PDB file of C-alpha atoms in Angstrom:
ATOM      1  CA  UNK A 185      72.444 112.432  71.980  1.00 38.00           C
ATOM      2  CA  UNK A 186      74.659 110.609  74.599  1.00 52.00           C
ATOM      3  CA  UNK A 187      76.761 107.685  73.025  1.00 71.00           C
ATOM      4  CA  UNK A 188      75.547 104.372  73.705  1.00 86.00           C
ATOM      5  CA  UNK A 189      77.876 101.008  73.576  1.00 95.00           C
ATOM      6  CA  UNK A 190      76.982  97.594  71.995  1.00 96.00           C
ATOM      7  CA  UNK A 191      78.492  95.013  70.598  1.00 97.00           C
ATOM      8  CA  UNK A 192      78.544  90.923  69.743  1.00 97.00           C
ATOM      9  CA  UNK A 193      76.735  88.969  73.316  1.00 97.00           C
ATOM     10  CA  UNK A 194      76.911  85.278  74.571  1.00 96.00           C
ATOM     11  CA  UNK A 195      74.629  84.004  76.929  1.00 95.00           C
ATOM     12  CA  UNK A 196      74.868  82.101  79.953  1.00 93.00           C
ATOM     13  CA  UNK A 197      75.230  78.670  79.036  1.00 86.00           C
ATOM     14  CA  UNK A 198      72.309  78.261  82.342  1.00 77.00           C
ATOM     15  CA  UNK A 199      68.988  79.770  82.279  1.00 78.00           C
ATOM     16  CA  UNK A 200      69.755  82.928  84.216  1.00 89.00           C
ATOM     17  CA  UNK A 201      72.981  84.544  84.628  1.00 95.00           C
ATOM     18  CA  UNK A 202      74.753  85.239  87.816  1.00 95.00           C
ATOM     19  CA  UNK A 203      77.684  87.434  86.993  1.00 97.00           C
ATOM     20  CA  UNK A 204      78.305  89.499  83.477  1.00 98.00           C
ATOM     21  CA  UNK A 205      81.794  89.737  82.065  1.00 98.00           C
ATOM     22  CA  UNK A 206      82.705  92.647  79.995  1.00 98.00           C
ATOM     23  CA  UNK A 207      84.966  92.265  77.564  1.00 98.00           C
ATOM     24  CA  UNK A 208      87.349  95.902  76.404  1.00 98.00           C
ATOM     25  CA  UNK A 209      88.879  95.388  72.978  1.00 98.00           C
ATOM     26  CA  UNK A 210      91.954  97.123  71.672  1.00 96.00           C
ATOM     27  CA  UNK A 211      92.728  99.951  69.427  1.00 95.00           C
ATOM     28  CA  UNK A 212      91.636  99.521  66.031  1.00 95.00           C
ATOM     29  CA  UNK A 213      89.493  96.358  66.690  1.00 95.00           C
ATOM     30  CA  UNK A 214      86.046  96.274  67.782  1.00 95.00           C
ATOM     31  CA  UNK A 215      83.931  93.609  70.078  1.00 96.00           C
ATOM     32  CA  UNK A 216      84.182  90.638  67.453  1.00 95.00           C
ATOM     33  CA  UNK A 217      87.748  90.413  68.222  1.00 93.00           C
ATOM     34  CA  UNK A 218      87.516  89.710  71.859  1.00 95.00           C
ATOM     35  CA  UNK A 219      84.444  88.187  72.338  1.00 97.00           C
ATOM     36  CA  UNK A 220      86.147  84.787  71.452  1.00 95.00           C
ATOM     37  CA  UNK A 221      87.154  84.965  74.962  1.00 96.00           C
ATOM     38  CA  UNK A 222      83.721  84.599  75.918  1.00 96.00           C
ATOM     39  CA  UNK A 223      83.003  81.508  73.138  1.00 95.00           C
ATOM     40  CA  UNK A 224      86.699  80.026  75.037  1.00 95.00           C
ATOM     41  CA  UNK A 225      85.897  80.674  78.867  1.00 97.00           C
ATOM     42  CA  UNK A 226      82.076  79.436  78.626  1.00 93.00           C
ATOM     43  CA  UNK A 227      83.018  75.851  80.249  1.00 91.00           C
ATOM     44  CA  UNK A 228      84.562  77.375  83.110  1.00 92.00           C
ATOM     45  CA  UNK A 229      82.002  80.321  83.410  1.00 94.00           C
ATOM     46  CA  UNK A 230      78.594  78.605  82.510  1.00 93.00           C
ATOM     47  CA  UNK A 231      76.112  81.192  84.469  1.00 94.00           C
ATOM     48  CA  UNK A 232      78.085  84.347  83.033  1.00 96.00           C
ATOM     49  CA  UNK A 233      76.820  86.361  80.792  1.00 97.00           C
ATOM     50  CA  UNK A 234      79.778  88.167  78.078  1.00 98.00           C
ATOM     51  CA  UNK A 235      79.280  91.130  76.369  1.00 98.00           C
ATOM     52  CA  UNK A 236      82.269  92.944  73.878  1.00 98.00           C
ATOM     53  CA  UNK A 237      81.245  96.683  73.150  1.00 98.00           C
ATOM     54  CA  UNK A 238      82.034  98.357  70.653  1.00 97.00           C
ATOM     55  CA  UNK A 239      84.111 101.683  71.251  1.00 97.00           C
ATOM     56  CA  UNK A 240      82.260 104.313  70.284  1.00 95.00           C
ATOM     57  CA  UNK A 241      84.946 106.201  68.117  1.00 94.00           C
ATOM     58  CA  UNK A 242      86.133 105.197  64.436  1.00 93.00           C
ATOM     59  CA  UNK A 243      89.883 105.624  63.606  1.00 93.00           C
ATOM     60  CA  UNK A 244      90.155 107.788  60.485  1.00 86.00           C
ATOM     61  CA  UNK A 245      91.767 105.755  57.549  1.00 83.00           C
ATOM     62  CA  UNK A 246      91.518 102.923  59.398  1.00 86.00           C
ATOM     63  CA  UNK A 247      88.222 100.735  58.158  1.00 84.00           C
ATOM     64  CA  UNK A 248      86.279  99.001  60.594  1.00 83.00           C
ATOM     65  CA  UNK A 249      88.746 100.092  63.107  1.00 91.00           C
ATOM     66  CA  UNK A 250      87.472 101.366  66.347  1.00 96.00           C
ATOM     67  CA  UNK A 251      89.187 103.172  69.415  1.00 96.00           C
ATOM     68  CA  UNK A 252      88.397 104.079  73.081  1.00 96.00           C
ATOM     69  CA  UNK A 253      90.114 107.194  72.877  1.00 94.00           C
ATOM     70  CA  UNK A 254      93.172 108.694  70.850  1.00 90.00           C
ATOM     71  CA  UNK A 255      95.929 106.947  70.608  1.00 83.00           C
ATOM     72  CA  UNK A 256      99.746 107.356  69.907  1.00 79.00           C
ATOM     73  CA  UNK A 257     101.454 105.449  72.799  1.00 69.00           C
ATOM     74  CA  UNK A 258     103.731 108.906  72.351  1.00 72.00           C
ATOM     75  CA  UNK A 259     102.552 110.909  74.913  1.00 78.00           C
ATOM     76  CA  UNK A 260     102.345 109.447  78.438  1.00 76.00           C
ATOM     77  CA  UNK A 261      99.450 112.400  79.384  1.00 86.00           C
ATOM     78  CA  UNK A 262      97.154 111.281  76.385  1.00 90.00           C
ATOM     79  CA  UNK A 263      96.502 107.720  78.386  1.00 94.00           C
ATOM     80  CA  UNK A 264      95.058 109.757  81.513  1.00 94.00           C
ATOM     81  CA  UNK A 265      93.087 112.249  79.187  1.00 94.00           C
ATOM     82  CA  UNK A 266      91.985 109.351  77.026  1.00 95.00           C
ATOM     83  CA  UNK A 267      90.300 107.353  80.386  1.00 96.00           C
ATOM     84  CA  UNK A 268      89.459 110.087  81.962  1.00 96.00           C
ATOM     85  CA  UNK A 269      87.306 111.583  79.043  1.00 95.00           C
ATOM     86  CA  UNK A 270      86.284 107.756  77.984  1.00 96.00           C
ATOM     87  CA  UNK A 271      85.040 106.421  81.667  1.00 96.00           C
ATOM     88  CA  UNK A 272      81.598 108.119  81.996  1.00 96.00           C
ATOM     89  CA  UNK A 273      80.098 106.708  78.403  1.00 96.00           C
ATOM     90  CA  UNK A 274      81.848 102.938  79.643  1.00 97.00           C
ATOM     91  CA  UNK A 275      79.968 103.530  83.501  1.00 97.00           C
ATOM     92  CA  UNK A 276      76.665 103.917  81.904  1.00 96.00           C
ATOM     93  CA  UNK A 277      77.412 100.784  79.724  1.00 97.00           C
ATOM     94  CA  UNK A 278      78.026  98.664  82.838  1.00 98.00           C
ATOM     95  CA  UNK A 279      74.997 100.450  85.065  1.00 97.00           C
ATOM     96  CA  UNK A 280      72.299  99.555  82.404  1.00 97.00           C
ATOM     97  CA  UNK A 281      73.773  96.087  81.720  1.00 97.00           C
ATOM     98  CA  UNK A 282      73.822  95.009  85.077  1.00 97.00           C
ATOM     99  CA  UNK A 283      70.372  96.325  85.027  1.00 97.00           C
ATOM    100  CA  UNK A 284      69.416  94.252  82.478  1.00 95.00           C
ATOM    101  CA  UNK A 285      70.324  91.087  83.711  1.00 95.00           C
ATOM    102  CA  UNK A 286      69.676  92.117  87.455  1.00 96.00           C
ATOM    103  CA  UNK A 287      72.751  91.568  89.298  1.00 97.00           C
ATOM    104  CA  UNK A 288      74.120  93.401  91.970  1.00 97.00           C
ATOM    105  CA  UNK A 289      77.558  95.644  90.909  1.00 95.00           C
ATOM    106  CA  UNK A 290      80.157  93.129  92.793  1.00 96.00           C
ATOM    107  CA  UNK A 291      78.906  90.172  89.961  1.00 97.00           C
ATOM    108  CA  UNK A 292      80.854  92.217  87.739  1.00 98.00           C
ATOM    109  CA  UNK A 293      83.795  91.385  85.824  1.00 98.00           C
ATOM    110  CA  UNK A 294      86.253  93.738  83.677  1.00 98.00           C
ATOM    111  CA  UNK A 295      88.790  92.667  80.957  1.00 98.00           C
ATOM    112  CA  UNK A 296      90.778  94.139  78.823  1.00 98.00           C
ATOM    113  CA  UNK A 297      93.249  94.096  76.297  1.00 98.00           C
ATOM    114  CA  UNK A 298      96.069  96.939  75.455  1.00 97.00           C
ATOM    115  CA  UNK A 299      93.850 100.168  75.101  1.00 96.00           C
ATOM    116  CA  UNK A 300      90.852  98.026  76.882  1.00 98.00           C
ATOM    117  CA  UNK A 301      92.945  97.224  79.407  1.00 98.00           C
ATOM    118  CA  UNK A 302      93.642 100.699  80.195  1.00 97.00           C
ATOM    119  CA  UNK A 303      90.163 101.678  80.588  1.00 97.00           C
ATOM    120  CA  UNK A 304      89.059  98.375  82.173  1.00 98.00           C
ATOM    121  CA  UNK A 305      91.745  99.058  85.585  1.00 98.00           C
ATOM    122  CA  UNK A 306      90.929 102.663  85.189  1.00 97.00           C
ATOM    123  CA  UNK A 307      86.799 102.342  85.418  1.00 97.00           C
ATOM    124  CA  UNK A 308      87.489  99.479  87.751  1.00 97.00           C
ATOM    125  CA  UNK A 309      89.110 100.934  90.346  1.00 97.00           C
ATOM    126  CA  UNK A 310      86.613 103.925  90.376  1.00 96.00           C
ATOM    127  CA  UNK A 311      83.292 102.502  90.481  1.00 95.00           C
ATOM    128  CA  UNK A 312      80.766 103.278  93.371  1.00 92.00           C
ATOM    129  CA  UNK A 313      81.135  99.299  94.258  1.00 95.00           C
ATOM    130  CA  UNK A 314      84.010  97.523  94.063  1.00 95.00           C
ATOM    131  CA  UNK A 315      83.827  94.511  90.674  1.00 97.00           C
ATOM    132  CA  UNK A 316      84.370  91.272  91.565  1.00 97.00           C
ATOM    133  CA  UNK A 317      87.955  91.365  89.287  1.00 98.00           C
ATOM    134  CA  UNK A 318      89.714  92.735  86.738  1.00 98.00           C
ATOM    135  CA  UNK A 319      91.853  90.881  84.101  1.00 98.00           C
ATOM    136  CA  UNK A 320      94.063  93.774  82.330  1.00 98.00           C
ATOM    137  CA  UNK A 321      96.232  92.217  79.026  1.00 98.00           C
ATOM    138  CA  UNK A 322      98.913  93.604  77.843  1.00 98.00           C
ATOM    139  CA  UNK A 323      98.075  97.262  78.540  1.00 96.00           C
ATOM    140  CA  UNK A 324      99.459  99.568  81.176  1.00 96.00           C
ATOM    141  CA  UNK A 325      97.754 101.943  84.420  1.00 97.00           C
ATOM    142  CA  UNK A 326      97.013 105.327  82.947  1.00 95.00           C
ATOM    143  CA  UNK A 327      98.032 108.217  85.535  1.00 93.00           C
ATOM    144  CA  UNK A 328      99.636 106.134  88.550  1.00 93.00           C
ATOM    145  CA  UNK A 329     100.275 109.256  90.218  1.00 92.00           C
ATOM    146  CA  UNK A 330      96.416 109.846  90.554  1.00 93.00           C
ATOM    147  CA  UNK A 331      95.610 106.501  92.622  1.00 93.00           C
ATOM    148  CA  UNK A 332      94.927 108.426  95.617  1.00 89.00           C
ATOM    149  CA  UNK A 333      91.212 108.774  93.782  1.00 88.00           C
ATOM    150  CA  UNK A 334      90.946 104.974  93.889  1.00 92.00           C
ATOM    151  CA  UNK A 335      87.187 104.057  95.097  1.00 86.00           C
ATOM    152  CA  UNK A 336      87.671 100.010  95.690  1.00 92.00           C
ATOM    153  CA  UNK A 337      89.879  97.504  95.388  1.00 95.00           C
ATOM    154  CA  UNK A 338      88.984  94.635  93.381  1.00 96.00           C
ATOM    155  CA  UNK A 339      91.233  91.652  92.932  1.00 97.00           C
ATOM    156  CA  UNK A 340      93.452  92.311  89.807  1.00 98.00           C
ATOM    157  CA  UNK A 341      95.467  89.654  87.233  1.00 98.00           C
ATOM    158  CA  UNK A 342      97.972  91.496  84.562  1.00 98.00           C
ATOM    159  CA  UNK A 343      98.939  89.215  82.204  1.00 98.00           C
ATOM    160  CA  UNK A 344     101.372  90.575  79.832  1.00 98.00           C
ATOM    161  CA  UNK A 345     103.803  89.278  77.037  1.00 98.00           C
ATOM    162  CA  UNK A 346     107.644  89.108  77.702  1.00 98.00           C
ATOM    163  CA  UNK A 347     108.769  90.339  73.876  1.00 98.00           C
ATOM    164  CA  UNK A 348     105.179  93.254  73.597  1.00 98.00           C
ATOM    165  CA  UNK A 349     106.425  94.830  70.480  1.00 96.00           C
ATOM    166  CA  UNK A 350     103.911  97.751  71.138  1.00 94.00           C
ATOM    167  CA  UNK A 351     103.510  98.515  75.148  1.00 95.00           C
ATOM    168  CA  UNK A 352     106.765  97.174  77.079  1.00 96.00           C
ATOM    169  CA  UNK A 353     106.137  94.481  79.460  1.00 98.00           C
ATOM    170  CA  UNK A 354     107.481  96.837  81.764  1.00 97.00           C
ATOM    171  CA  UNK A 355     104.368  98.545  81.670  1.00 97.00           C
ATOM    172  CA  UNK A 356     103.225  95.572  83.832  1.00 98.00           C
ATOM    173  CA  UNK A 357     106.010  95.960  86.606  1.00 97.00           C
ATOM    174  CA  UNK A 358     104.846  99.779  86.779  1.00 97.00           C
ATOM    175  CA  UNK A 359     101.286  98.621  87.255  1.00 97.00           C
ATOM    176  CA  UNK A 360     101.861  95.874  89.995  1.00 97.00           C
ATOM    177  CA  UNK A 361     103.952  97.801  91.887  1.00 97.00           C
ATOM    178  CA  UNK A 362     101.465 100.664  92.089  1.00 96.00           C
ATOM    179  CA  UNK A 363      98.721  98.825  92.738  1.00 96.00           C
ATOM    180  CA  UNK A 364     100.375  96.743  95.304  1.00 94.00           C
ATOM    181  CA  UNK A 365     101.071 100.380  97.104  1.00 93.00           C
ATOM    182  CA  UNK A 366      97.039 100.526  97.784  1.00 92.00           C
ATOM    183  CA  UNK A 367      97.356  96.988  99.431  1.00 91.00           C
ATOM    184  CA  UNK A 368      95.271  95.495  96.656  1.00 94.00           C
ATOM    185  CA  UNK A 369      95.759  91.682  95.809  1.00 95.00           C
ATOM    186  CA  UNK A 370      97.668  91.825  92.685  1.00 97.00           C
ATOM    187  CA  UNK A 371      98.247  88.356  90.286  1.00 98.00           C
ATOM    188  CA  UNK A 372     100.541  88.793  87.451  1.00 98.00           C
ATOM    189  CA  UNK A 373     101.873  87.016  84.618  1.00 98.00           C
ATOM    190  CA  UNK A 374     105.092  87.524  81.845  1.00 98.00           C
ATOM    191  CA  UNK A 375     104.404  85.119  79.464  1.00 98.00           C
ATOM    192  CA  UNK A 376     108.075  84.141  77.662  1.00 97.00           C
ATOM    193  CA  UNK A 377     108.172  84.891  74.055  1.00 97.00           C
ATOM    194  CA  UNK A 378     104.818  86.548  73.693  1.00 98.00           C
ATOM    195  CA  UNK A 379     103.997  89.705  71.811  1.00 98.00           C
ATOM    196  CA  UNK A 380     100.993  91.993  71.955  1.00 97.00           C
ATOM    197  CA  UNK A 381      98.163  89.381  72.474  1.00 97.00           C
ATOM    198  CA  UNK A 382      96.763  86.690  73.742  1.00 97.00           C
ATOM    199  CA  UNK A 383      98.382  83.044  73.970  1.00 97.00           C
ATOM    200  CA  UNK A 384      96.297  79.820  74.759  1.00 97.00           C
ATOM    201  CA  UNK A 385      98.113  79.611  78.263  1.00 97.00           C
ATOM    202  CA  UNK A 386      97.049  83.394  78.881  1.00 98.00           C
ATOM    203  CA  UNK A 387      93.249  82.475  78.056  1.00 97.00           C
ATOM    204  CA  UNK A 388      93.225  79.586  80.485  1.00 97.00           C
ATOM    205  CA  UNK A 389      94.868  81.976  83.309  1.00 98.00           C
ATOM    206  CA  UNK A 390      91.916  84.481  82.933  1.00 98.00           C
ATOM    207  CA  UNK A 391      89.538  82.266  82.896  1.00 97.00           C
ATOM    208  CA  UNK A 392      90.616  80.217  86.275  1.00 97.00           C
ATOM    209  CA  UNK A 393      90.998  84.079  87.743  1.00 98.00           C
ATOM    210  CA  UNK A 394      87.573  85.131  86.889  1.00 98.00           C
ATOM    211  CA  UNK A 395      86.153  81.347  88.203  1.00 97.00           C
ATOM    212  CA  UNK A 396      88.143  82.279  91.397  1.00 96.00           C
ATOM    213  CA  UNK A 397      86.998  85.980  92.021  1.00 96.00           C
ATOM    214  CA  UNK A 398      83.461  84.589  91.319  1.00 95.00           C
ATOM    215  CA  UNK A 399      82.717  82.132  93.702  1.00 90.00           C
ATOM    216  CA  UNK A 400      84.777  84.215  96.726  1.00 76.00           C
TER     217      UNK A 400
END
């Protein structure tokens, strides 16, 4: 039986919605954990719809925890096997929900954060029609060296924090620099004395983003 995604939903604060925001968690957490996002950006994004799946894998010895794809941040290689092997279960995901709430594919929005991120730029950029953005936190760009595959070129924001104890803010440089080598609009972000997450300042800057890409 093919894996199917879910996870915790929020409405459109409007009657019908007129984009859908997907929302990638990190390793070891699952949708609860980013759909405050969603609860934080509804103000600024009252016809979107959020949704934060679930990943369909469980970490072993790690309860409740929930991953994309293996993880080790060891082995460079494992990040492209990881998307590559995780991206068609995540492009049925998007397919059916955009189905659901009947919208064409460039009312789509992709975010991420750290492992999500990762998958979010990777599905993005390979998707039959182009999303309307993609907000990446403090992940990285799995297999740069493969970009010549890239099917569209949605507008991207990588937000990422100065003092990441886990992926290197360089991992952000590497990212904007590759992407800006496909002539892609590129925003990006180092926000001082952040770690691996998510500051109030960061919210606000993915939020305006996703407002932007929306109404273009």
């Amino acid at each position: 039986m093919a894996t199917r995604l879910d996870g915790p939903r929020i409405a459109p604060s409007r009657s019908r919605a007129s984009a859908l925001v997907v929302l990638l968690h990190g390793y070891g957490a699952n949708g609860d954990d980013l759909i405050a996002l969603g609860e934080a950006w509804r103000q600024q994004l009252p016809e979107a719809a959020f949704v934060a799946p679930n990943a369909p894998e469980t970490i072993p010895g790690m309860y409740g925890g929930l991953q994309w794809f293996d993880l080790t941040l060891r082995d460079p290689s494992e990040y492209w096997r990881g998307v590559t092997a995780a991206r068609p279960v995540l492009d049925g995901f998007l397919d059916a929900e955009l189905a659901r709430y009947r919208l064409a594919p460039e009312r789509l929005v992709l975010v991420g954060f750290s492992q999500g991120s990762m998958l979010a730029l990777h599905v993005g950029l390979r998707r039959s029609a182009a999303p309307a953005g993609i907000v990446a936190y403090s992940g990285l760009l799995a297999g740069p060296e493969h970009l010549a595959e890239v099917a569209t070129r949605p507008p991207v924001l990588l937000i990422h924090g100065e003092i990441d104890e886990l992926i290197a803010v360089q991992a952000l440089h590497v990212a904007r620099e590759a992407l800006a080598s496909l002539s892609m609009r590129v925003e990006w972000h180092v926000r001082p004395g952040l770690g691996h997450g998510i500051d109030p300042e960061a919210q606000w800057m993915g939020g305006h983003f996703i407002a932007q890409t929306l109404t273009r």
